[in-house]
């Protein structure tokens, strides 16, 4: 087992990983920017190294600084969390080159699945349906027009290197296909350093259903079931995630789980990963991408399976065999996660920063809170607006929705604006209570308000 792990991240996920390390008796190193000096992950770790000024590219994303922090503290492994370096194969590669273990999949699997056009090919080779679209990257306008004509409008133009809901543009006819392709390319170039794009048919009002998998280095690969993540904001970012997907039949659960495992095996996957699908109203599912890292919403799977995914990631990276087989995995109850963000719903979800003057989260046994906040903490404009994850677990979905509603109602945060009022409203709508949601539900709910504003 490792003796010291550096956590190359900040916020709630750094705290979550430190907790898993403590459970395994592993010492921890936090990294932090000058803006995060007083952050909880810094206080919780055994050691902490400042890696630079507040902007991400000068600290958390400054690769030489982060690598140096691992070297000088004598860490024998690095956990990247999510975001930041978690899906950068050159970071994993650089670590391996200096003899430090990257807690994540093999470099080649990151590279292959990080290119979403190549990932589609891997899914097809594994016999898993993909959304109809281009075979790989689309280079010319005439090629794009030909493909869109063949699959039918509307289509989405997506950045091959995309992520976080960025670099996705919709085209409804040949005229706007050409202009949207140019915009998508520019956006992709600016955000991801690569203007490569591919085309997919737009699935109307789909559900987002994803499968958590975990594999060891000895050929064992297990799925931990699905999560339903259709409640997304206008930028395709998830707001609420659930496990299991209450309306999925046991047969479909097994089928989609096995499809995810086949894709993971196809690319020689080791460690934890998530295979994402879109599901249409008829229950047809289509692979969209694989996230080769720990997912923000991993706790809902932990709640219903009883498996500590972060602990298992560390064990697998240390060369242990998976401590369970597929037959051992069972699912009990229903878990829901709500992402609490420092965004003002009354100002079009603009980021809200400042000092936390009141911090009083809901308490009680089935409530799990993942957060790095405390009273007096300064929420900085430099980082992702997610400040907490509120996770509730109950015997079934109806009880879980009720508990979530109560927990949101009890949550007191002062000093900044949060999305809690919006979430409170959302989880009481008829659609959400019935589980009758799709990826456009939030957008449709917001439409009347926008029209009114105009
Ligand atoms: P990212 O990597 O940026 O998260 P994804 O490919 O995972 O991008 O897609 C994010 C979200 O965008 C999906 O959950 C879904 O809401 C929407 N989306 C992506 N592809 C399609 C599609 N072909 N049809 C309809 N919606 C889509």
Coordinates of C-alpha atoms and ligand atoms in Angstrom, one line a residue:
X1 CA 0.0 0.0 0.0
X2 CA 1.1 3.6 -0.5
X3 CA 2.5 5.5 2.4
X4 CA 1.8 9.0 1.2
X5 CA -0.7 10.4 -1.4
X6 CA -0.7 13.9 -2.8
X7 CA -4.1 15.1 -3.7
X8 CA -3.9 17.2 -6.9
X9 CA -7.2 19.0 -6.3
X10 CA -9.1 21.4 -4.0
X11 CA -12.5 21.8 -2.5
X12 CA -14.9 19.0 -1.4
X13 CA -13.2 16.3 -3.5
X14 CA -9.8 16.9 -1.9
X15 CA -11.5 16.5 1.5
X16 CA -13.3 13.3 0.3
X17 CA -10.0 11.8 -0.8
X18 CA -8.2 12.8 2.4
X19 CA -10.9 10.9 4.3
X20 CA -10.4 7.8 2.3
X21 CA -6.6 8.0 2.8
X22 CA -7.1 8.4 6.6
X23 CA -9.3 5.2 6.6
X24 CA -6.4 3.3 4.9
X25 CA -3.7 4.8 7.2
X26 CA -2.1 6.7 4.4
X27 CA -0.5 10.1 5.0
X28 CA -1.8 13.0 2.8
X29 CA -0.4 16.0 1.1
X30 CA -2.7 18.9 0.0
X31 CA -1.8 21.4 -2.6
X32 CA -3.3 24.8 -2.5
X33 CA -3.3 28.2 -4.3
X34 CA -2.7 31.5 -2.4
X35 CA -6.5 31.9 -2.4
X36 CA -7.0 28.6 -0.7
X37 CA -4.6 29.0 2.2
X38 CA -7.5 28.7 4.7
X39 CA -9.3 25.9 2.9
X40 CA -10.5 22.9 4.7
X41 CA -8.5 20.4 2.6
X42 CA -5.3 22.3 3.7
X43 CA -6.3 22.0 7.3
X44 CA -7.2 18.3 7.0
X45 CA -4.1 17.0 5.2
X46 CA -0.9 16.0 7.1
X47 CA 1.2 18.3 4.9
X48 CA 0.4 21.1 2.5
X49 CA 2.3 22.8 -0.4
X50 CA 1.4 26.1 -2.0
X51 CA 1.6 25.7 -5.7
X52 CA 1.0 29.3 -6.8
X53 CA -1.3 32.3 -7.2
X54 CA -5.1 32.0 -7.3
X55 CA -5.7 31.5 -11.1
X56 CA -6.0 27.8 -11.9
X57 CA -3.4 27.9 -14.7
X58 CA -0.8 29.3 -12.3
X59 CA -1.5 26.9 -9.5
X60 CA -3.7 23.8 -9.6
X61 CA -3.0 23.5 -13.4
X62 CA 0.7 24.4 -13.3
X63 CA 2.0 20.9 -14.0
X64 CA 5.7 21.5 -13.1
X65 CA 4.6 23.0 -9.7
X66 CA 2.3 20.1 -8.9
X67 CA 4.8 17.5 -10.0
X68 CA 7.5 19.2 -7.9
X69 CA 5.1 19.2 -4.8
X70 CA 4.8 15.5 -5.2
X71 CA 8.6 15.0 -5.5
X72 CA 9.6 17.3 -2.6
X73 CA 7.1 15.7 -0.2
X74 CA 8.1 12.2 -1.1
X75 CA 4.5 11.2 -2.2
X76 CA 4.4 7.7 -3.8
X77 CA 1.0 8.3 -5.5
X78 CA -1.2 11.2 -6.7
X79 CA -4.9 11.2 -6.7
X80 CA -6.2 13.8 -9.3
X81 CA -9.9 13.9 -8.2
X82 CA -12.1 15.2 -11.0
X83 CA -11.4 18.1 -13.4
X84 CA -7.9 19.6 -13.3
X85 CA -5.3 16.9 -14.3
X86 CA -7.7 13.9 -13.9
X87 CA -8.1 13.3 -17.6
X88 CA -4.8 14.7 -18.9
X89 CA -2.7 11.8 -20.1
X90 CA 0.5 13.9 -20.1
X91 CA 0.2 14.4 -16.4
X92 CA -0.3 10.6 -15.7
X93 CA 2.6 10.0 -18.1
X94 CA 4.9 12.5 -16.4
X95 CA 4.1 11.0 -12.9
X96 CA 4.9 7.4 -14.1
X97 CA 8.1 8.7 -15.6
X98 CA 9.3 9.9 -12.2
X99 CA 8.1 6.7 -10.4
X100 CA 5.0 8.1 -8.8
X101 CA 1.7 6.2 -9.2
X102 CA -1.2 8.0 -10.9
X103 CA -4.4 6.9 -9.2
X104 CA -6.4 6.4 -12.3
X105 CA -6.5 4.4 -15.5
X106 CA -3.6 3.6 -17.9
X107 CA -2.3 6.5 -20.0
X108 CA -3.5 4.9 -23.2
X109 CA -7.1 4.5 -21.9
X110 CA -7.2 8.2 -20.9
X111 CA -5.9 9.2 -24.4
X112 CA -8.3 7.0 -26.2
X113 CA -11.4 7.9 -24.2
X114 CA -10.4 11.6 -24.0
X115 CA -10.8 11.8 -27.7
X116 CA -14.6 11.5 -28.0
X117 CA -14.5 10.6 -31.6
X118 CA -12.1 7.7 -30.8
X119 CA -14.2 6.7 -27.8
X120 CA -17.2 6.3 -30.2
X121 CA -15.1 3.9 -32.3
X122 CA -14.2 1.9 -29.2
X123 CA -17.9 1.6 -28.2
X124 CA -18.8 0.4 -31.7
X125 CA -16.0 -2.2 -31.6
X126 CA -17.4 -3.4 -28.3
X127 CA -20.8 -3.8 -30.0
X128 CA -22.5 -1.0 -28.0
X129 CA -24.9 1.4 -29.8
X130 CA -23.7 4.9 -30.3
X131 CA -25.7 8.0 -31.3
X132 CA -25.9 8.1 -35.1
X133 CA -23.2 10.4 -36.4
X134 CA -19.9 10.9 -38.1
X135 CA -17.4 8.0 -38.0
X136 CA -14.7 10.2 -36.5
X137 CA -13.6 13.8 -36.6
X138 CA -15.3 15.9 -39.3
X139 CA -12.8 18.0 -41.3
X140 CA -14.6 19.9 -44.0
X141 CA -17.9 21.7 -44.3
X142 CA -19.0 19.5 -47.2
X143 CA -18.3 16.4 -45.1
X144 CA -20.4 17.8 -42.3
X145 CA -23.3 18.7 -44.6
X146 CA -23.3 15.2 -46.1
X147 CA -23.4 13.5 -42.7
X148 CA -26.1 15.8 -41.3
X149 CA -28.2 15.2 -44.4
X150 CA -27.7 11.4 -44.0
X151 CA -28.7 11.3 -40.3
X152 CA -31.2 14.1 -40.4
X153 CA -31.5 17.4 -38.6
X154 CA -31.2 18.6 -35.9
X155 CA -27.6 17.6 -35.2
X156 CA -25.1 18.5 -32.5
X157 CA -21.5 19.5 -33.3
X158 CA -19.3 18.4 -30.5
X159 CA -15.7 19.1 -29.5
X160 CA -13.7 15.8 -29.7
X161 CA -11.7 17.0 -26.7
X162 CA -14.8 18.4 -25.0
X163 CA -16.0 18.1 -21.5
X164 CA -18.1 19.8 -18.8
X165 CA -20.9 20.4 -21.3
X166 CA -18.7 22.9 -23.2
X167 CA -18.1 22.9 -27.0
X168 CA -21.5 21.5 -27.9
X169 CA -23.5 23.4 -30.6
X170 CA -26.9 22.6 -32.2
X171 CA -27.6 22.9 -35.9
X172 CA -31.1 22.7 -37.3
X173 CA -30.5 23.2 -41.0
X174 CA -27.6 23.3 -43.6
X175 CA -27.3 27.1 -43.2
X176 CA -26.7 27.2 -39.5
X177 CA -24.7 23.9 -39.6
X178 CA -21.8 25.8 -41.4
X179 CA -21.8 28.7 -38.9
X180 CA -22.3 26.5 -35.8
X181 CA -19.4 24.3 -36.9
X182 CA -17.2 27.4 -37.1
X183 CA -18.3 28.5 -33.7
X184 CA -17.9 25.0 -32.2
X185 CA -14.4 24.8 -33.6
X186 CA -13.4 28.2 -32.2
X187 CA -14.9 27.4 -28.8
X188 CA -13.1 24.0 -28.8
X189 CA -9.8 25.5 -29.8
X190 CA -10.1 28.2 -27.0
X191 CA -11.3 25.8 -24.3
X192 CA -9.4 22.6 -25.1
X193 CA -6.6 23.6 -27.4
X194 CA -8.0 21.5 -30.2
X195 CA -10.6 22.5 -32.8
X196 CA -11.4 18.9 -33.8
X197 CA -15.2 18.4 -33.9
X198 CA -17.6 15.5 -34.7
X199 CA -21.3 15.3 -35.4
X200 CA -24.1 13.4 -33.6
X201 CA -27.8 13.3 -34.2
X202 CA -29.7 15.2 -31.5
X203 CA -31.7 12.8 -29.5
X204 CA -34.9 14.6 -28.5
X205 CA -35.5 15.0 -24.8
X206 CA -33.3 12.0 -23.7
X207 CA -32.4 10.9 -20.3
X208 CA -28.8 10.9 -19.2
X209 CA -28.0 7.5 -17.7
X210 CA -24.4 6.5 -16.8
X211 CA -22.8 3.4 -15.4
X212 CA -20.1 3.3 -12.8
X213 CA -17.4 0.7 -13.5
X214 CA -14.3 -0.3 -11.6
X215 CA -11.6 -2.7 -12.8
X216 CA -8.4 -4.1 -11.4
X217 CA -5.1 -4.8 -13.1
X218 CA -5.8 -8.6 -13.2
X219 CA -8.7 -8.6 -15.7
X220 CA -11.6 -8.2 -13.2
X221 CA -14.1 -5.5 -14.2
X222 CA -17.3 -4.9 -12.4
X223 CA -20.2 -2.4 -12.8
X224 CA -21.8 -0.8 -9.8
X225 CA -25.0 0.1 -11.5
X226 CA -26.4 3.2 -13.1
X227 CA -27.0 6.8 -12.1
X228 CA -29.7 9.0 -13.6
X229 CA -28.4 12.5 -14.2
X230 CA -31.0 14.1 -16.5
X231 CA -31.6 17.2 -14.3
X232 CA -29.1 19.5 -16.0
X233 CA -28.7 23.3 -16.4
X234 CA -28.7 25.2 -19.6
X235 CA -25.0 24.4 -20.1
X236 CA -25.6 20.6 -19.9
X237 CA -24.1 20.6 -16.4
X238 CA -25.7 18.1 -13.9
X239 CA -27.6 19.5 -11.0
X240 CA -29.2 16.4 -9.5
X241 CA -28.1 12.8 -9.7
X242 CA -29.8 9.6 -8.5
X243 CA -29.0 5.9 -8.0
X244 CA -30.6 3.7 -9.1
X245 CA -32.6 5.0 -12.1
X246 CA -36.0 4.1 -10.6
X247 CA -37.7 3.4 -13.9
X248 CA -35.1 1.0 -15.2
X249 CA -36.1 -2.7 -15.4
X250 CA -33.7 -5.3 -13.9
X251 CA -33.1 -6.7 -17.4
X252 CA -32.2 -3.2 -18.8
X253 CA -30.0 -2.6 -15.8
X254 CA -28.0 -5.7 -16.5
X255 CA -27.8 -5.0 -20.2
X256 CA -26.5 -1.5 -19.9
X257 CA -24.2 -2.5 -17.1
X258 CA -22.7 -5.2 -19.3
X259 CA -22.4 -2.8 -22.2
X260 CA -20.4 -0.5 -20.0
X261 CA -18.1 -3.3 -18.9
X262 CA -17.5 -4.4 -22.5
X263 CA -16.4 -0.8 -23.4
X264 CA -14.1 -0.7 -20.4
X265 CA -12.6 -4.0 -21.4
X266 CA -12.2 -2.9 -25.0
X267 CA -9.8 -0.2 -24.0
X268 CA -7.9 -2.2 -21.3
X269 CA -9.4 -0.1 -18.5
X270 CA -8.1 -0.2 -14.9
X271 CA -9.5 1.8 -11.9
X272 CA -12.8 3.6 -11.7
X273 CA -14.6 5.1 -14.7
X274 CA -18.0 6.1 -15.9
X275 CA -19.6 5.2 -19.2
X276 CA -22.3 7.7 -20.2
X277 CA -25.4 6.9 -22.3
X278 CA -28.4 8.8 -23.5
X279 CA -31.7 6.9 -23.4
X280 CA -34.7 7.8 -25.5
X281 CA -38.4 7.5 -24.5
X282 CA -38.5 3.9 -25.9
X283 CA -35.6 2.8 -23.6
X284 CA -33.0 2.7 -26.5
X285 CA -29.6 3.6 -25.2
X286 CA -26.6 5.1 -26.9
X287 CA -23.1 5.6 -25.7
X288 CA -21.9 9.2 -25.6
X289 CA -18.7 9.2 -23.7
X290 CA -16.5 7.7 -21.0
X291 CA -15.1 9.8 -18.1
X292 CA -11.8 8.2 -17.1
X293 CA -11.9 9.4 -13.6
X294 CA -13.8 9.7 -10.3
X295 CA -17.2 11.4 -11.0
X296 CA -18.7 14.3 -8.9
X297 CA -21.8 12.2 -8.3
X298 CA -20.0 9.0 -7.2
X299 CA -21.5 9.2 -3.6
X300 CA -25.0 8.1 -4.8
X301 CA -23.6 4.8 -6.0
X302 CA -21.6 4.4 -2.8
X303 CA -24.8 4.9 -0.8
X304 CA -26.8 2.2 -2.6
X305 CA -24.0 -0.3 -3.0
X306 CA -22.1 0.2 0.2
X307 CA -18.9 0.3 -1.7
X308 CA -16.3 3.1 -1.0
X309 CA -15.3 3.9 -4.6
X310 CA -12.4 6.2 -3.6
X311 CA -10.9 3.6 -1.2
X312 CA -11.3 1.0 -4.0
X313 CA -9.5 3.3 -6.5
X314 CA -6.6 3.6 -4.1
X315 CA -6.4 -0.2 -3.5
X316 CA -6.6 -1.0 -7.2
X317 CA -3.8 1.5 -8.0
X318 CA -1.7 -0.1 -5.3
X319 CA -1.9 -3.4 -7.1
X320 CA -4.7 -5.1 -5.1
X321 CA -7.3 -7.2 -6.6
X322 CA -10.9 -6.0 -6.6
X323 CA -12.4 -7.2 -3.3
X324 CA -15.7 -8.1 -4.9
X325 CA -17.1 -9.8 -8.1
X326 CA -20.1 -8.8 -10.1
X327 CA -22.3 -11.3 -8.2
X328 CA -21.4 -9.6 -4.9
X329 CA -22.9 -6.3 -6.0
X330 CA -26.4 -5.5 -4.7
X331 CA -28.4 -2.3 -4.6
X332 CA -30.4 -1.2 -1.6
X333 CA -32.6 1.9 -1.3
X334 CA -32.4 5.1 -3.3
X335 CA -29.9 8.0 -3.1
X336 CA -30.1 11.5 -4.5
X337 CA -27.4 14.1 -4.8
X338 CA -28.1 17.8 -5.2
X339 CA -25.1 20.0 -6.2
X340 CA -25.2 23.2 -4.2
X341 CA -23.5 26.1 -6.1
X342 CA -22.6 29.6 -5.3
X343 CA -24.8 31.0 -8.1
X344 CA -27.6 33.5 -7.9
X345 CA -30.8 32.0 -9.4
X346 CA -32.3 35.6 -9.5
X347 CA -29.4 36.9 -11.6
X348 CA -29.4 34.2 -14.2
X349 CA -27.2 31.9 -12.1
X350 CA -24.3 34.5 -12.0
X351 CA -21.5 33.4 -9.7
X352 CA -21.7 34.7 -6.1
X353 CA -18.6 35.2 -4.0
X354 CA -17.8 36.4 -0.5
X355 CA -17.4 35.4 3.1
X356 CA -19.7 32.7 4.6
X357 CA -21.4 34.4 7.6
X358 CA -23.7 31.5 8.4
X359 CA -23.2 27.8 7.7
X360 CA -25.8 25.5 9.0
X361 CA -26.3 22.4 6.9
X362 CA -29.1 19.9 7.5
X363 CA -28.2 17.0 9.8
X364 CA -29.4 13.5 10.6
X365 CA -28.5 10.0 9.7
X366 CA -29.5 9.5 6.1
X367 CA -28.0 12.9 5.1
X368 CA -24.4 13.0 3.8
X369 CA -22.8 16.3 3.1
X370 CA -19.6 16.7 1.1
X371 CA -18.2 20.2 1.4
X372 CA -15.1 22.2 2.1
X373 CA -17.1 25.2 3.5
X374 CA -17.3 26.5 7.0
X375 CA -18.4 29.8 8.6
X376 CA -15.8 32.4 7.9
X377 CA -14.6 30.8 4.6
X378 CA -14.2 33.1 1.7
X379 CA -15.8 31.8 -1.5
X380 CA -13.4 32.9 -4.3
X381 CA -14.3 33.9 -7.8
X382 CA -11.4 31.8 -9.2
X383 CA -12.9 28.4 -8.9
X384 CA -15.8 26.2 -9.8
X385 CA -19.0 27.5 -8.1
X386 CA -19.9 24.1 -6.5
X387 CA -19.6 24.5 -2.8
X388 CA -21.3 21.4 -1.5
X389 CA -23.0 18.1 -2.4
X390 CA -26.1 17.2 -0.4
X391 CA -26.7 13.5 -0.6
X392 CA -29.8 11.8 0.9
X393 CA -30.6 8.1 1.1
X394 CA -34.0 6.4 1.8
X395 CA -35.7 3.1 1.2
X396 CA -37.3 4.2 -2.1
X397 CA -37.4 7.2 -4.4
X398 CA -40.5 8.7 -3.0
X399 CA -39.0 8.8 0.5
X400 CA -35.7 10.1 -0.8
X401 CA -37.4 13.0 -2.7
X402 CA -39.2 14.0 0.5
X403 CA -36.0 13.9 2.5
X404 CA -34.2 15.9 -0.1
X405 CA -36.9 18.5 -0.1
X406 CA -36.8 18.8 3.7
X407 CA -33.0 18.9 3.8
X408 CA -32.9 21.7 1.2
X409 CA -35.4 23.6 3.3
X410 CA -33.2 23.3 6.4
X411 CA -29.9 24.3 4.7
X412 CA -28.9 27.7 5.9
X413 CA -26.1 29.5 4.1
X414 CA -25.6 33.3 4.5
X415 CA -23.0 35.7 3.0
X416 CA -23.4 34.4 -0.6
X417 CA -26.3 33.6 -2.9
X418 CA -26.8 29.9 -3.7
X419 CA -28.9 27.8 -6.0
X420 CA -30.8 26.3 -3.0
X421 CA -34.0 28.3 -3.7
X422 CA -34.1 27.0 -7.2
X423 CA -33.4 23.4 -6.2
X424 CA -36.1 23.6 -3.6
X425 CA -38.6 24.7 -6.2
X426 CA -37.4 22.1 -8.7
X427 CA -37.7 19.0 -6.4
X428 CA -41.3 19.9 -5.6
X429 CA -42.4 20.2 -9.2
X430 CA -44.8 17.5 -10.4
X431 CA -42.4 16.3 -13.1
X432 CA -39.5 15.8 -10.7
X433 CA -41.6 14.1 -8.0
X434 CA -42.9 11.7 -10.6
X435 CA -39.4 11.1 -12.0
X436 CA -40.7 12.3 -15.3
X437 CA -37.6 14.3 -16.4
X438 CA -35.2 14.5 -19.3
X439 CA -32.1 16.6 -20.1
X440 CA -34.3 19.5 -21.3
X441 CA -36.6 19.6 -18.3
X442 CA -34.8 22.5 -16.5
X443 CA -34.4 24.5 -19.7
X444 CA -38.2 24.1 -20.3
X445 CA -39.0 25.1 -16.8
X446 CA -36.9 28.3 -17.1
X447 CA -38.4 29.3 -20.5
X448 CA -41.5 31.1 -19.2
X449 CA -39.3 33.1 -16.7
X450 CA -37.0 34.2 -19.5
X451 CA -39.9 35.1 -21.8
X452 CA -41.3 37.1 -18.9
X453 CA -38.0 38.9 -18.4
X454 CA -37.9 39.9 -22.0
Ligands
LIG1 P1 -19.5 16.7 -21.9 O1 -18.3 15.8 -22.1 O2 -19.2 18.1 -22.3 O3 -20.2 16.5 -20.6 P2 -21.4 14.9 -23.2 O4 -21.1 14.3 -24.5 O5 -21.2 14.0 -22.0 O6 -20.5 16.2 -23.1 O7 -22.9 15.5 -23.2 C1 -23.3 16.3 -22.1 C2 -24.8 16.4 -22.2 O8 -25.2 17.1 -23.4 C3 -25.6 15.2 -22.1 O9 -25.9 14.7 -20.8 C4 -26.9 15.6 -22.8 O10 -27.7 16.4 -22.0 C5 -26.4 16.5 -23.9 N1 -26.1 15.7 -25.2 C6 -24.9 15.3 -25.6 N2 -25.0 14.6 -26.7 C7 -26.4 14.7 -27.1 C8 -27.1 14.2 -28.2 N3 -26.6 13.5 -29.2 N4 -28.5 14.4 -28.2 C9 -29.1 15.1 -27.2 N5 -28.4 15.6 -26.1 C10 -27.1 15.4 -26.1

